[in-house]
Amino acid sequence: MTLACRKLGSHPQGAAQQHDGPWLVWLHGLLGSGEDWQPVAGLCGDIPSLLVDLPGHGKSVTQTTCGFADVSHQLAQTLQANGIRQYWLAGYSLGGRIAMYHACYGEHHGLQGLIVEGGNLGLESDALRQARLQHDYQWAQRFRSEPLSPVLIDWYQQAVFADLDSQQRAQLVALRSNNHGPAVADMLEATSLGHQPWLLPDLQRLNIPYTYLCGERDHKFQQLAAQYSLPLRTLARAGHNAHRANPGAFAAQVLSFLSQSSFLSLSR
């Protein structure tokens, strides 16, 4: 099955189908939708974009997945159905983890490069993975059984969102309250960090360019990038959700990365 998605770009709908150059394909985080990327994608010039709704989210709310391999296959089917033969894959948080999995293990014919924002590489021990599975199970139970707004208030109190002020948290709670709790719960469990492979060795063996974007106030992922010598690009005035906090700087970094990776010469 294919995932719901929306195309952006300067091409008419019919012409976009025939565009032979690489696309930017965007994967959102948990509780988001493809529309989260619209401000950034709209600043990426004439490069056509595909905004994807992951299972359980946006217009893919009724679509389910049984894990990373399944959602990677759904992504490959979606690209094929939309006539996208060459693409750059960008993902934030959960979307970044799916993007990395797809690049390392998925049906990634035509993948030109990888852009990851605040994506976790995985956990190195069984004990850590089991603890994370339990942690995510408890959150999933709350998403299934409680009204969404109170759960989201607690969700955005987690340490990774420490850079947010009270107004920003309230805005996110209001924005994300249109989700369907049980669908979010299913996706959270299916793609728990406890189920994710440890991706670093496979990332290091990739034969495509990739970069790692991170807000300057996202201390957890800044530290992760330094620890594992990831190709880091830092976003000013931003925390974990850097593309939301500073879309202009994010788009500029994306365009810089694509240019340095010879994207422009390939797409002419």
JSON list of C-alpha atoms in Angstrom, two decimals, residues 19-25 76 79-80 83-89 102-103 106-114 207-209 263 266:
[
{"chain": "A", "resi": 19, "resn": "HIS", "atom": "CA", "xyz": [10.48, 15.48, -13.91]},
{"chain": "A", "resi": 20, "resn": "ASP", "atom": "CA", "xyz": [13.61, 13.36, -14.31]},
{"chain": "A", "resi": 21, "resn": "GLY", "atom": "CA", "xyz": [15.83, 15.12, -11.79]},
{"chain": "A", "resi": 22, "resn": "PRO", "atom": "CA", "xyz": [15.99, 14.18, -8.11]},
{"chain": "A", "resi": 23, "resn": "TRP", "atom": "CA", "xyz": [13.13, 15.05, -5.77]},
{"chain": "A", "resi": 24, "resn": "LEU", "atom": "CA", "xyz": [13.28, 16.00, -2.12]},
{"chain": "A", "resi": 25, "resn": "VAL", "atom": "CA", "xyz": [11.20, 13.49, -0.14]},
{"chain": "A", "resi": 76, "resn": "ALA", "atom": "CA", "xyz": [9.32, 2.59, -1.83]},
{"chain": "A", "resi": 79, "resn": "LEU", "atom": "CA", "xyz": [7.76, 6.73, -4.65]},
{"chain": "A", "resi": 80, "resn": "GLN", "atom": "CA", "xyz": [7.12, 4.27, -7.45]},
{"chain": "A", "resi": 83, "resn": "GLY", "atom": "CA", "xyz": [6.88, 8.27, -10.70]},
{"chain": "A", "resi": 84, "resn": "ILE", "atom": "CA", "xyz": [9.86, 9.35, -8.58]},
{"chain": "A", "resi": 85, "resn": "ARG", "atom": "CA", "xyz": [12.98, 7.61, -9.84]},
{"chain": "A", "resi": 86, "resn": "GLN", "atom": "CA", "xyz": [15.68, 9.75, -8.19]},
{"chain": "A", "resi": 87, "resn": "TYR", "atom": "CA", "xyz": [15.35, 11.36, -4.79]},
{"chain": "A", "resi": 88, "resn": "TRP", "atom": "CA", "xyz": [17.00, 12.82, -1.73]},
{"chain": "A", "resi": 89, "resn": "LEU", "atom": "CA", "xyz": [15.45, 11.62, 1.52]},
{"chain": "A", "resi": 102, "resn": "HIS", "atom": "CA", "xyz": [15.54, 2.94, 4.36]},
{"chain": "A", "resi": 103, "resn": "ALA", "atom": "CA", "xyz": [18.98, 4.08, 3.16]},
{"chain": "A", "resi": 106, "resn": "GLY", "atom": "CA", "xyz": [15.38, -0.66, 2.20]},
{"chain": "A", "resi": 107, "resn": "GLU", "atom": "CA", "xyz": [14.47, -0.72, -1.48]},
{"chain": "A", "resi": 108, "resn": "HIS", "atom": "CA", "xyz": [16.38, 2.47, -2.16]},
{"chain": "A", "resi": 109, "resn": "HIS", "atom": "CA", "xyz": [16.96, 2.40, -5.90]},
{"chain": "A", "resi": 110, "resn": "GLY", "atom": "CA", "xyz": [17.43, 6.00, -7.04]},
{"chain": "A", "resi": 111, "resn": "LEU", "atom": "CA", "xyz": [18.37, 7.35, -3.60]},
{"chain": "A", "resi": 112, "resn": "GLN", "atom": "CA", "xyz": [20.88, 10.16, -4.14]},
{"chain": "A", "resi": 113, "resn": "GLY", "atom": "CA", "xyz": [21.56, 11.20, -0.56]},
{"chain": "A", "resi": 114, "resn": "LEU", "atom": "CA", "xyz": [20.28, 11.44, 2.99]},
{"chain": "A", "resi": 207, "resn": "ASN", "atom": "CA", "xyz": [28.09, 5.14, -0.74]},
{"chain": "A", "resi": 208, "resn": "ILE", "atom": "CA", "xyz": [25.81, 8.19, -0.97]},
{"chain": "A", "resi": 209, "resn": "PRO", "atom": "CA", "xyz": [26.35, 11.58, 0.68]},
{"chain": "A", "resi": 263, "resn": "PHE", "atom": "CA", "xyz": [22.94, 17.90, -6.98]},
{"chain": "A", "resi": 266, "resn": "LEU", "atom": "CA", "xyz": [22.92, 16.22, -11.84]}
]
